[in-house]
XYZ file of C-alpha atoms in Angstrom:
724
model
C 25.823 51.038 53.226
C 23.411 48.774 55.110
C 20.530 50.030 52.920
C 22.526 49.192 49.774
C 23.296 45.652 51.018
C 19.646 45.162 51.931
C 18.606 46.207 48.408
C 21.004 43.664 46.947
C 19.557 40.870 49.089
C 16.020 41.807 48.052
C 16.973 41.711 44.357
C 18.721 38.358 44.824
C 15.616 36.959 46.538
C 13.351 38.209 43.752
C 15.621 36.672 41.104
C 15.671 33.376 43.011
C 11.866 33.320 43.267
C 11.534 34.082 39.533
C 13.991 31.301 38.711
C 12.008 28.798 40.811
C 8.730 29.905 39.184
C 10.241 29.514 35.711
C 11.347 25.966 36.559
C 7.880 25.115 37.926
C 6.297 26.544 34.758
C 8.691 24.495 32.631
C 7.653 21.315 34.445
C 3.919 21.936 34.155
C 3.681 23.713 30.793
C 4.666 21.882 27.590
C 5.588 23.770 24.432
C 6.997 22.190 21.330
C 7.452 23.412 17.747
C 7.781 21.088 14.760
C 9.641 22.992 12.032
C 9.771 20.137 9.484
C 7.917 20.726 6.218
C 5.590 17.710 6.525
C 5.329 17.955 10.339
C 7.090 14.604 10.596
C 7.445 14.813 14.384
C 3.840 15.843 15.074
C 0.800 13.603 15.204
C -1.779 13.739 12.451
C -5.353 14.672 13.248
C -6.616 11.109 12.870
C -3.942 9.794 15.280
C -4.930 12.303 17.949
C -8.596 11.365 17.554
C -7.863 7.633 17.902
C -6.019 7.913 21.232
C -8.324 10.639 22.552
C -11.505 8.562 22.080
C -10.391 5.236 23.599
C -13.115 3.557 25.655
C -10.959 0.763 27.113
C -7.330 0.574 28.272
C -4.829 0.296 25.429
C -1.180 -0.437 26.175
C 1.761 -0.474 23.777
C 4.559 -2.771 24.951
C 7.819 -1.945 23.182
C 10.702 -4.420 22.982
C 13.831 -2.656 21.727
C 17.438 -3.648 22.337
C 19.580 -0.830 23.744
C 22.670 0.712 22.143
C 21.853 -0.378 18.602
C 24.132 0.809 15.790
C 23.051 3.396 13.236
C 20.544 3.710 11.670
C 18.484 1.630 14.137
C 19.310 3.836 17.119
C 17.487 6.736 15.462
C 14.415 4.519 15.060
C 14.261 3.946 18.821
C 14.565 7.680 19.568
C 11.866 8.512 17.021
C 9.602 5.814 18.476
C 10.025 7.220 21.999
C 9.172 10.735 20.804
C 6.196 9.441 18.820
C 4.741 7.511 21.759
C 5.194 10.561 23.971
C 3.164 12.524 21.400
C 0.436 9.868 21.562
C 0.491 10.061 25.361
C 0.064 13.840 25.354
C -2.910 13.613 22.986
C -4.476 10.495 24.502
C -6.870 10.088 27.376
C -6.344 8.111 30.554
C -6.764 4.776 28.744
C -3.592 5.132 26.669
C -0.319 3.771 28.083
C 3.022 2.626 26.765
C 6.066 0.920 28.217
C 9.583 0.079 27.025
C 10.929 -3.312 28.087
C 14.662 -3.880 28.439
C 15.496 -6.942 26.325
C 19.238 -6.280 26.101
C 21.278 -9.333 27.206
C 22.926 -9.025 30.608
C 26.443 -9.348 29.140
C 25.721 -6.341 26.859
C 24.584 -4.069 29.660
C 20.999 -5.247 30.098
C 19.055 -5.565 33.339
C 18.427 -8.657 35.423
C 14.882 -8.832 34.012
C 15.989 -8.891 30.354
C 15.611 -12.687 30.027
C 12.079 -12.508 31.427
C 11.274 -9.623 29.065
C 12.575 -11.653 26.121
C 10.182 -14.469 27.014
C 7.345 -11.945 27.184
C 8.265 -10.662 23.720
C 8.250 -14.220 22.424
C 4.767 -14.757 23.888
C 3.574 -11.771 21.866
C 5.120 -13.256 18.725
C 8.057 -10.832 18.567
C 11.352 -12.500 17.718
C 14.846 -11.000 17.397
C 16.167 -10.122 13.940
C 19.727 -10.127 12.659
C 21.442 -6.785 12.001
C 24.957 -5.724 11.067
C 27.092 -3.894 13.622
C 30.644 -2.551 13.316
C 32.635 -3.227 16.482
C 36.410 -2.727 16.746
C 36.729 -2.303 12.959
C 34.910 -5.603 12.371
C 31.506 -6.226 10.818
C 29.528 -8.487 13.106
C 26.062 -9.987 12.965
C 24.054 -9.567 16.147
C 20.503 -10.282 17.192
C 18.260 -7.430 18.258
C 14.642 -6.975 19.299
C 12.869 -4.200 17.412
C 9.135 -4.694 17.763
C 6.049 -3.860 19.780
C 2.686 -5.303 20.770
C -0.559 -3.333 21.113
C -2.804 -4.787 23.811
C -6.433 -3.625 23.851
C -8.783 -5.647 26.009
C -8.206 -9.273 25.036
C -6.911 -8.313 21.592
C -3.231 -8.182 20.646
C -1.889 -6.614 17.465
C 1.842 -6.890 16.890
C 4.366 -4.997 14.806
C 7.156 -7.601 14.931
C 9.903 -5.579 13.230
C 10.478 -1.810 13.100
C 13.588 -0.989 11.093
C 12.626 2.420 9.733
C 10.654 5.498 10.736
C 8.929 5.512 7.334
C 5.201 5.157 7.883
C 5.622 4.312 11.576
C 2.832 6.607 12.742
C 0.560 5.116 10.089
C 1.416 1.593 11.273
C 0.662 2.385 14.911
C -2.536 4.319 14.287
C -3.837 1.709 11.842
C -3.073 -1.082 14.310
C -4.877 0.755 17.124
C -7.889 1.369 14.895
C -7.817 -2.277 13.858
C -7.923 -3.754 17.370
C -10.649 -1.309 18.347
C -12.752 -2.251 15.302
C -11.977 -5.928 15.819
C -13.429 -5.951 19.325
C -16.610 -4.266 18.125
C -16.977 -6.634 15.158
C -16.438 -9.784 17.257
C -18.876 -8.744 19.964
C -21.568 -8.153 17.324
C -21.300 -11.687 15.899
C -24.430 -13.739 16.494
C -22.948 -16.960 15.082
C -19.358 -18.180 15.394
C -16.900 -18.264 12.528
C -16.618 -21.891 11.401
C -13.184 -23.354 10.709
C -13.335 -26.721 8.964
C -10.358 -28.951 8.293
C -10.980 -31.269 5.328
C -8.854 -34.447 5.213
C -9.897 -37.496 3.249
C -9.224 -40.807 5.071
C -7.402 -42.022 1.955
C -4.828 -39.225 2.354
C -4.159 -40.363 5.912
C -3.281 -43.797 4.505
C -0.774 -42.524 1.941
C 0.695 -39.809 4.207
C 3.720 -41.923 5.298
C 4.667 -42.471 1.632
C 4.496 -38.689 1.032
C 6.863 -37.903 3.896
C 4.033 -36.460 6.015
C 4.742 -38.093 9.365
C 3.049 -35.273 11.288
C -0.247 -35.479 9.393
C -2.017 -37.600 12.079
C -1.420 -34.760 14.584
C -2.717 -32.038 12.235
C -6.245 -32.150 13.692
C -5.057 -31.632 17.258
C -2.568 -28.989 16.160
C -5.187 -26.871 14.385
C -7.598 -27.374 17.279
C -4.978 -26.050 19.717
C -4.360 -23.015 17.473
C -8.095 -22.248 17.303
C -8.432 -22.693 21.078
C -5.573 -20.263 21.649
C -7.070 -17.744 19.205
C -10.428 -17.998 20.957
C -8.847 -16.455 24.055
C -8.394 -13.189 22.174
C -11.461 -13.518 19.930
C -14.059 -13.873 22.675
C -14.763 -17.535 21.833
C -16.207 -16.665 18.424
C -14.416 -19.474 16.561
C -15.583 -23.055 16.149
C -13.487 -25.930 14.802
C -14.417 -29.238 13.218
C -12.795 -31.922 11.061
C -14.549 -33.222 7.936
C -13.467 -36.460 6.235
C -14.878 -36.603 2.686
C -14.489 -40.020 1.088
C -16.802 -40.327 -1.932
C -15.345 -39.424 -5.325
C -18.258 -37.085 -6.127
C -17.956 -35.363 -2.752
C -14.180 -34.983 -3.168
C -14.531 -33.511 -6.654
C -17.311 -31.155 -5.529
C -15.272 -29.826 -2.584
C -12.207 -29.338 -4.780
C -14.252 -27.301 -7.273
C -16.296 -25.336 -4.711
C -13.522 -24.275 -2.328
C -10.384 -24.839 -4.383
C -9.038 -27.459 -1.963
C -5.948 -29.433 -2.936
C -7.062 -32.524 -4.847
C -4.456 -35.309 -4.760
C -4.426 -38.448 -6.882
C -2.044 -41.409 -6.680
C -1.494 -44.785 -8.327
C -1.201 -48.191 -6.677
C 1.684 -48.475 -4.215
C 3.097 -52.021 -4.775
C 5.088 -52.198 -1.547
C 1.930 -51.699 0.502
C -1.738 -52.475 0.421
C -2.602 -48.915 -0.672
C -4.575 -48.847 -3.914
C -4.931 -46.050 -6.430
C -7.210 -43.309 -5.222
C -7.690 -39.612 -4.571
C -8.544 -37.231 -1.779
C -8.739 -33.596 -0.726
C -6.933 -31.712 1.999
C -7.311 -28.104 3.080
C -9.001 -25.752 5.496
C -12.047 -23.540 4.959
C -13.090 -20.546 7.076
C -16.812 -19.735 6.713
C -19.090 -16.995 7.995
C -22.150 -15.154 6.750
C -22.390 -17.069 3.482
C -18.775 -16.310 2.579
C -15.803 -18.618 2.744
C -12.038 -18.592 2.290
C -9.898 -21.645 1.539
C -6.549 -21.960 3.320
C -3.809 -24.391 2.241
C -2.354 -26.718 4.850
C -0.157 -28.721 2.467
C 2.670 -27.325 0.351
C 3.886 -28.962 -2.858
C 7.261 -28.131 -4.405
C 9.742 -29.709 -6.757
C 13.374 -30.343 -5.840
C 15.960 -31.217 -8.519
C 16.948 -34.894 -8.439
C 14.422 -35.612 -5.667
C 11.228 -34.818 -7.565
C 7.963 -33.682 -5.971
C 8.068 -33.078 -2.225
C 5.263 -32.416 0.270
C 5.289 -30.575 3.588
C 2.686 -29.304 6.032
C 2.293 -25.594 6.651
C 3.882 -24.526 9.948
C 1.680 -23.782 13.000
C 2.703 -20.098 12.948
C 1.589 -19.795 9.320
C -1.718 -21.508 10.100
C -2.261 -19.122 13.021
C -1.590 -16.111 10.788
C -3.782 -17.388 7.931
C -6.735 -18.051 10.234
C -6.401 -14.622 11.858
C -6.266 -12.791 8.526
C -9.179 -14.739 7.033
C -11.365 -14.154 10.113
C -10.611 -10.428 10.000
C -11.544 -10.336 6.336
C -14.794 -12.320 6.717
C -16.190 -10.397 9.689
C -15.431 -7.068 8.024
C -13.202 -5.421 10.598
C -12.204 -2.712 8.164
C -14.338 -0.834 5.681
C -15.040 -2.861 2.543
C -13.767 -2.099 -0.950
C -15.326 -3.880 -3.910
C -13.106 -5.461 -6.565
C -14.228 -6.759 -9.946
C -13.218 -10.404 -10.392
C -14.923 -11.183 -13.707
C -14.558 -9.835 -17.256
C -10.906 -10.859 -17.415
C -9.870 -8.411 -14.692
C -6.474 -8.612 -13.004
C -6.684 -11.662 -10.684
C -6.109 -11.279 -6.963
C -5.188 -14.895 -6.378
C -3.478 -17.548 -8.490
C -5.725 -19.335 -10.955
C -4.871 -22.702 -12.535
C -3.624 -22.225 -16.111
C -3.556 -18.422 -15.873
C -0.592 -16.644 -17.472
C -1.252 -13.452 -15.512
C 0.537 -13.082 -12.193
C -1.975 -12.370 -9.381
C -1.888 -9.006 -7.602
C -0.864 -10.501 -4.253
C 1.048 -7.383 -3.151
C -2.083 -5.281 -3.693
C -4.131 -7.722 -1.612
C -1.626 -7.624 1.268
C -1.364 -3.842 1.103
C -5.120 -3.345 0.993
C -5.856 -5.815 3.809
C -4.034 -3.577 6.313
C -6.724 -0.888 6.011
C -9.728 -2.379 4.212
C -11.711 -5.567 3.754
C -11.698 -6.771 0.163
C -15.070 -7.790 -1.261
C -14.885 -9.643 -4.565
C -17.691 -8.810 -6.999
C -18.589 -10.707 -10.173
C -21.164 -8.785 -12.194
C -22.385 -12.004 -13.825
C -23.318 -13.550 -10.467
C -24.939 -10.490 -8.921
C -24.929 -6.721 -8.750
C -22.612 -4.378 -6.907
C -23.605 -4.511 -3.212
C -25.338 -1.533 -1.681
C -23.287 0.603 0.661
C -19.895 0.090 -0.997
C -18.039 3.393 -1.042
C -15.483 2.291 -3.631
C -15.479 -0.200 -6.480
C -12.147 -1.083 -8.142
C -11.939 -2.227 -11.776
C -8.410 -3.263 -12.769
C -7.284 -4.410 -16.219
C -10.462 -6.013 -17.652
C -9.958 -7.721 -21.027
C -13.424 -9.139 -21.751
C -16.413 -7.261 -23.074
C -18.995 -5.858 -20.636
C -22.623 -6.477 -21.511
C -25.007 -3.535 -21.393
C -26.527 -4.975 -18.230
C -23.101 -5.089 -16.547
C -22.381 -1.514 -17.626
C -25.783 -0.580 -16.230
C -24.822 -2.019 -12.826
C -21.598 0.022 -12.786
C -23.401 3.158 -13.903
C -26.160 2.850 -11.323
C -23.703 2.066 -8.518
C -22.029 5.391 -9.312
C -25.433 7.074 -9.256
C -26.112 5.576 -5.794
C -22.868 7.000 -4.387
C -20.279 4.274 -5.020
C -17.023 5.836 -6.187
C -15.038 4.186 -8.982
C -11.301 3.461 -9.143
C -10.430 2.477 -12.723
C -7.035 0.982 -13.631
C -7.521 0.316 -17.344
C -5.287 -0.990 -20.118
C -5.756 0.355 -23.634
C -3.971 -2.680 -25.098
C -4.241 -6.370 -24.345
C -1.047 -8.425 -24.273
C -1.283 -11.675 -26.260
C 1.535 -14.022 -25.306
C 3.021 -16.285 -28.025
C 1.843 -19.882 -28.019
C 4.052 -22.590 -26.659
C 6.036 -24.351 -29.329
C 6.104 -21.279 -31.570
C 9.209 -19.761 -33.186
C 12.034 -18.939 -30.785
C 12.234 -15.270 -29.789
C 8.659 -14.503 -30.806
C 7.476 -11.345 -29.026
C 4.021 -10.814 -27.474
C 1.421 -8.968 -29.506
C -0.536 -5.948 -28.304
C -4.062 -5.521 -29.624
C -6.482 -2.701 -28.776
C -8.494 -3.532 -25.683
C -12.160 -2.573 -26.151
C -14.395 -3.703 -23.296
C -17.337 -1.298 -23.507
C -16.223 0.780 -20.522
C -14.994 3.325 -23.059
C -18.516 4.575 -23.820
C -19.261 5.029 -20.106
C -16.073 7.028 -19.584
C -16.676 9.111 -22.695
C -20.149 9.935 -21.399
C -18.730 10.960 -18.010
C -16.137 13.186 -19.695
C -12.838 11.277 -19.918
C -11.235 9.283 -22.730
C -8.336 6.793 -22.796
C -6.202 7.134 -25.940
C -5.128 4.040 -27.866
C -1.418 4.629 -27.409
C 1.414 4.083 -24.918
C 3.367 7.001 -23.452
C 7.134 6.868 -23.903
C 9.337 9.157 -21.827
C 13.045 10.007 -22.021
C 12.940 10.517 -18.254
C 12.385 6.853 -17.500
C 13.585 3.859 -15.552
C 17.061 2.682 -16.580
C 17.911 -1.002 -16.485
C 21.445 -2.337 -16.290
C 22.616 -4.322 -19.297
C 25.819 -5.873 -20.603
C 28.704 -3.655 -21.692
C 28.231 -4.527 -25.359
C 24.858 -2.780 -25.173
C 26.222 0.301 -23.428
C 25.979 -0.839 -19.794
C 22.428 0.398 -19.334
C 19.132 0.241 -21.178
C 16.403 2.868 -20.975
C 12.882 1.480 -20.507
C 10.985 4.280 -22.228
C 7.548 2.843 -21.388
C 8.367 3.035 -17.650
C 8.293 6.812 -17.073
C 9.596 8.279 -13.845
C 7.025 10.799 -12.677
C 8.966 13.815 -11.440
C 8.006 16.094 -8.584
C 7.217 19.034 -10.869
C 4.713 16.872 -12.816
C 2.842 15.782 -9.663
C -0.072 17.947 -8.571
C 1.032 18.761 -5.019
C -1.963 21.061 -4.473
C -4.065 17.979 -3.688
C -3.696 16.832 -0.105
C -3.194 13.141 -0.912
C -0.419 13.964 -3.419
C 1.362 16.670 -1.418
C 4.051 14.433 0.076
C 4.631 12.178 -2.948
C 7.754 13.438 -4.708
C 8.333 10.785 -7.364
C 6.702 7.706 -8.873
C 7.306 5.170 -11.603
C 4.735 4.133 -14.207
C 4.544 1.214 -16.601
C 2.788 0.891 -19.987
C 0.558 3.898 -19.366
C -1.794 5.509 -21.875
C -2.567 9.251 -22.016
C -5.953 10.572 -20.925
C -8.133 13.254 -22.504
C -10.997 15.089 -20.845
C -14.069 16.580 -22.488
C -14.075 20.123 -21.124
C -17.493 20.892 -22.624
C -19.227 17.874 -21.086
C -17.574 18.466 -17.720
C -18.676 22.107 -17.717
C -22.260 21.200 -18.636
C -22.517 18.785 -15.706
C -20.408 20.891 -13.297
C -17.886 18.089 -12.912
C -14.373 18.954 -11.758
C -11.460 17.109 -13.383
C -8.203 17.293 -11.414
C -4.966 16.111 -12.983
C -2.976 14.053 -10.486
C 0.234 13.569 -12.434
C 1.625 13.603 -15.968
C 4.698 12.566 -17.919
C 7.682 14.844 -18.500
C 7.997 17.346 -21.363
C 10.262 14.821 -23.141
C 7.455 12.330 -23.842
C 5.865 10.975 -27.003
C 3.170 8.458 -27.987
C 3.585 5.008 -29.526
C 0.539 4.353 -31.694
C -0.858 1.698 -34.026
C 1.791 -1.048 -33.936
C 2.855 -1.476 -30.311
C 6.210 -3.074 -29.505
C 7.620 -2.819 -25.990
C 11.003 -4.323 -26.759
C 13.430 -1.694 -25.340
C 16.059 -2.598 -27.954
C 13.908 -1.237 -30.779
C 12.438 1.908 -29.192
C 14.020 5.241 -30.126
C 12.931 8.825 -29.323
C 11.503 10.807 -32.257
C 13.895 12.931 -34.279
C 11.771 16.076 -34.142
C 11.382 18.120 -30.960
C 7.827 19.051 -32.005
C 6.646 15.512 -31.190
C 7.736 15.779 -27.555
C 5.323 17.046 -24.910
C 3.814 16.200 -21.524
C 0.785 13.875 -21.312
C -1.730 13.646 -18.442
C -1.707 10.133 -16.979
C -4.204 10.201 -14.096
C -7.335 12.198 -13.300
C -9.761 12.495 -10.409
C -13.285 13.470 -11.523
C -15.717 14.765 -8.932
C -19.299 15.989 -9.134
C -22.845 14.829 -9.937
C -22.386 12.477 -12.870
C -25.145 12.021 -15.466
C -26.303 8.455 -16.045
C -25.421 6.893 -19.379
C -28.769 5.047 -19.279
C -30.925 8.043 -18.297
C -32.745 8.183 -21.651
C -32.370 4.517 -22.550
C -34.425 1.445 -21.649
C -33.056 -0.743 -18.864
C -30.853 -3.435 -20.451
C -32.093 -6.979 -20.220
C -30.358 -9.348 -17.885
C -28.387 -11.948 -19.881
C -29.808 -15.441 -20.256
C -28.609 -18.528 -18.374
C -29.897 -17.020 -15.137
C -33.281 -16.960 -13.462
C -35.767 -18.438 -15.975
C -33.149 -20.089 -18.191
C -31.545 -21.795 -15.213
C -34.907 -23.028 -13.974
C -35.740 -24.366 -17.420
C -32.471 -26.286 -17.537
C -33.384 -27.918 -14.257
C -36.652 -29.124 -15.739
C -38.840 -26.504 -14.100
C -41.340 -24.573 -16.175
C -40.959 -20.832 -15.944
C -43.827 -19.014 -14.280
C -46.262 -17.459 -16.750
C -45.585 -13.791 -17.434
C -48.222 -11.233 -16.571
C -49.257 -8.669 -19.171
C -47.559 -5.468 -17.978
C -47.931 -3.523 -21.216
C -50.183 -0.976 -19.574
C -47.678 -0.104 -16.831
C -45.002 2.534 -17.060
C -42.094 3.214 -14.724
C -38.352 3.274 -14.375
C -35.721 2.417 -11.788
C -32.859 4.179 -13.556
C -31.241 7.012 -11.606
C -30.694 9.884 -14.030
C -27.838 11.454 -12.050
C -25.730 10.890 -8.950
C -27.676 10.819 -5.716
C -24.750 12.679 -4.171
C -21.452 14.006 -5.556
C -19.295 11.096 -6.552
C -15.683 10.514 -7.568
C -14.058 8.628 -10.419
C -10.337 7.960 -10.426
C -8.925 6.994 -13.824
C -5.436 5.819 -14.721
C -4.773 3.955 -17.954
C -2.603 1.128 -16.644
C -3.351 -1.847 -14.416
C 0.406 -2.352 -13.982
C 0.301 0.066 -11.049
C -1.356 -2.742 -9.045
C 1.025 -5.504 -10.116
C 3.737 -7.038 -7.977
C 6.657 -5.642 -9.995
C 5.487 -2.075 -9.315
C 3.712 -2.293 -5.954
C 5.314 -3.398 -2.680
C 3.252 -5.171 -0.039
C 4.828 -3.229 2.862
C 3.698 0.156 1.541
C 7.138 1.796 1.802
C 7.408 3.107 -1.774
C 5.685 6.194 -3.223
C 3.737 3.997 -5.680
C 2.144 2.072 -2.820
C 1.417 5.289 -0.929
C -0.214 6.748 -4.052
C -2.522 3.766 -4.630
C -3.614 3.653 -0.997
C -4.027 7.436 -0.851
C -6.362 7.304 -3.843
C -8.484 4.621 -2.182
C -8.510 6.648 1.049
C -9.742 9.738 -0.801
C -12.485 7.700 -2.489
C -13.506 6.456 0.978
C -13.503 9.972 2.510
C -10.369 9.319 4.569
C -8.122 12.186 3.449
C -6.593 12.493 6.926
C -5.324 8.913 6.737
C -3.843 9.587 3.302
C -1.896 12.559 4.646
C -0.632 10.542 7.599
C 0.531 7.646 5.407
C 2.707 9.682 3.057
C 4.143 12.022 5.684
C 7.463 10.158 5.691
C 8.463 8.266 2.548
C 11.683 6.405 1.788
C 12.053 8.235 -1.533
C 12.188 11.995 -1.133
C 14.352 13.368 -3.968
C 15.386 16.962 -4.542
C 13.550 18.934 -7.172
C 14.933 17.988 -10.580
C 15.988 21.236 -12.333
C 15.221 21.894 -15.977
C 17.873 21.627 -18.693
C 18.344 25.413 -18.881
C 18.801 25.580 -15.120
C 21.421 22.827 -15.229
C 23.354 24.666 -17.962
C 23.201 27.895 -15.959
C 24.486 26.214 -12.777
C 27.290 24.481 -14.686
C 28.291 27.771 -16.301
C 28.406 29.497 -12.913
C 30.592 26.710 -11.492
C 32.953 26.614 -14.460
C 33.205 30.304 -15.388
C 31.377 32.288 -12.743
C 33.398 31.205 -9.704
C 36.815 31.997 -11.269
C 35.504 35.356 -12.461
C 34.146 36.018 -8.987
C 37.550 35.209 -7.404
C 39.394 37.431 -9.907
C 36.899 40.241 -9.356
C 37.286 39.968 -5.599
C 41.097 40.103 -6.015
C 40.823 43.224 -8.164
C 38.628 44.866 -5.530
C 41.206 44.056 -2.834
C 43.967 45.449 -5.059
C 41.958 48.591 -5.732
C 41.249 49.020 -2.032
C 44.959 48.741 -1.218
C 45.841 51.222 -3.946
C 43.310 53.754 -2.645
C 44.559 53.242 0.906
C 48.166 53.762 -0.254
C 47.261 57.028 -2.000
C 45.373 58.220 1.073
C 48.401 57.570 3.323
C 50.757 59.299 0.885
C 48.458 62.289 0.689
C 48.212 62.449 4.492
C 52.009 62.471 4.960
C 52.555 64.940 2.127
C 50.218 67.419 3.813
C 52.078 67.034 7.115
C 55.389 67.675 5.306
C 54.067 70.883 3.800
C 52.837 72.082 7.164
């Protein structure tokens, strides 16, 4: 008996030791499995590399109010899990901390007021959210932001209301502050910030309602001084007071500064005059003009003027400095040849692509390129051409061709038709005209192996716009196709997580299989329209009221809308003489200035060429026949929609940043279910209407049959007993 009790004690001791060892192993060993399809709760490769290679301490200070209502409470939990993932992958320089900013009366700590002041110092302010308390909808203020502190640099994410793209935001911000420190320390000369105010504007400021204008100099100086604390003293500030009419006009034309003119003011001694006001940030031969005065019209009150707020000035200076010093990798953008403008131009009827600029500035530095002023800079990985409407000279085409040969990838957003708006004062209700858009790029593309058709794709699976009841309550916009999941090439990494998109005025593409095969160029279709699509040719009219699908089913089919070409491209100018540079430059300009051109040497006996016959290394060309994908009505500046993710993913792929593209589109706000085909829908409906009742009846018959068999078996059993 004693031996048996002793054996029990030994077993109990062994079990206890094993239990303790398992707990110790659980504390020291970490195992986690992410079973989501896109690995939403796991860090991407690029995120792990960023935090694992930090050279200086980086701290993320999170300011989140506790006990937030849904869906914001899930954002806080996701953020905690995400930062823990960063911590596990990071080195000793990575840290994060959550600050309690919940008010004391709502369950916060005694330090919450101090933490709120700290959040305010970082530029993080509370936002208003809706909360349901005691069956009442209430508006409450909540902190939902964070600040990334790296050395003397601070990068803030002031508002986090969704988990969509949160990892991308954090990783991009960490990369940005790291690159910013390196770029600032390399500067040999400071970035110059000049405030231009004509003395005449100071005189008329009281009559414009600008009482704070005399303090503008000191205010901007204080902002620059404060920014210098985090920019290693690399900013310099000065005030310039242009007074001469020629100087004022020259500054207005050169930098685009606001040029004001006014008549005599009878009630004062102020005479008619003019002046300029604005701010210019300059560095390395480049400059950016920043507005400091806003002009707007108010009904009954007329034109009103107001100064830009200090916070806006701070943000504008920061963004312009980051752009000028090239914190992020540069992307070239064509600004001439009637291309889609990036910024507002006086008298232009085309809305500028401001959303594209804001979206791009988060990851890249935008470098504007005008082929008439100079060539495409060396070293650019990507050159974007969007919606040109003017003809390219052979010399300009030569620059594009040779940039591709040198290794610059091309992103082409082209329009096959040019929209001609009706003139003012014309007949009421006159619609815009659409004429074929021939710029000369067509012969380059045809030589590379891709062609843009002169037509617009219409699709029955399209965006639907609400309309009045007399028109049916909704109106289909056939030229705005919805790109379904099954028509997106998910085999490509950058497209894998994009489930749906919307297009606008897109033309179909054709590829030359023979030419591609000869040059070993790979053409990959990115997406296409649905099988219920057709082409509008010849006379183009995009009035939805007059567009109808074709009567015959044979006219409906799917059309490819975007391609990625990759390989060693042959030069269009390989067997042609180098085009001459257009006049009005070099010698012509010198002659206009009264200088005699230098005598030409006789070079007839020399032979040679500078034309590259083929790509120096494999290049890429992205082609989509619509510049509308970059316009504000399709693209969102925050990058939350699939269209924005697609555009940025394409640019990432062209810049050899596929890992970033995967990280960006890991979590998207639009993630629809697969849209079944018509036959599948009919089959499912038939099963629900007929199949389920038949299944219930069949099951009942089986139960009845089972009972009948059981009854016969029991009767047979008792009959045998009676016979025995």
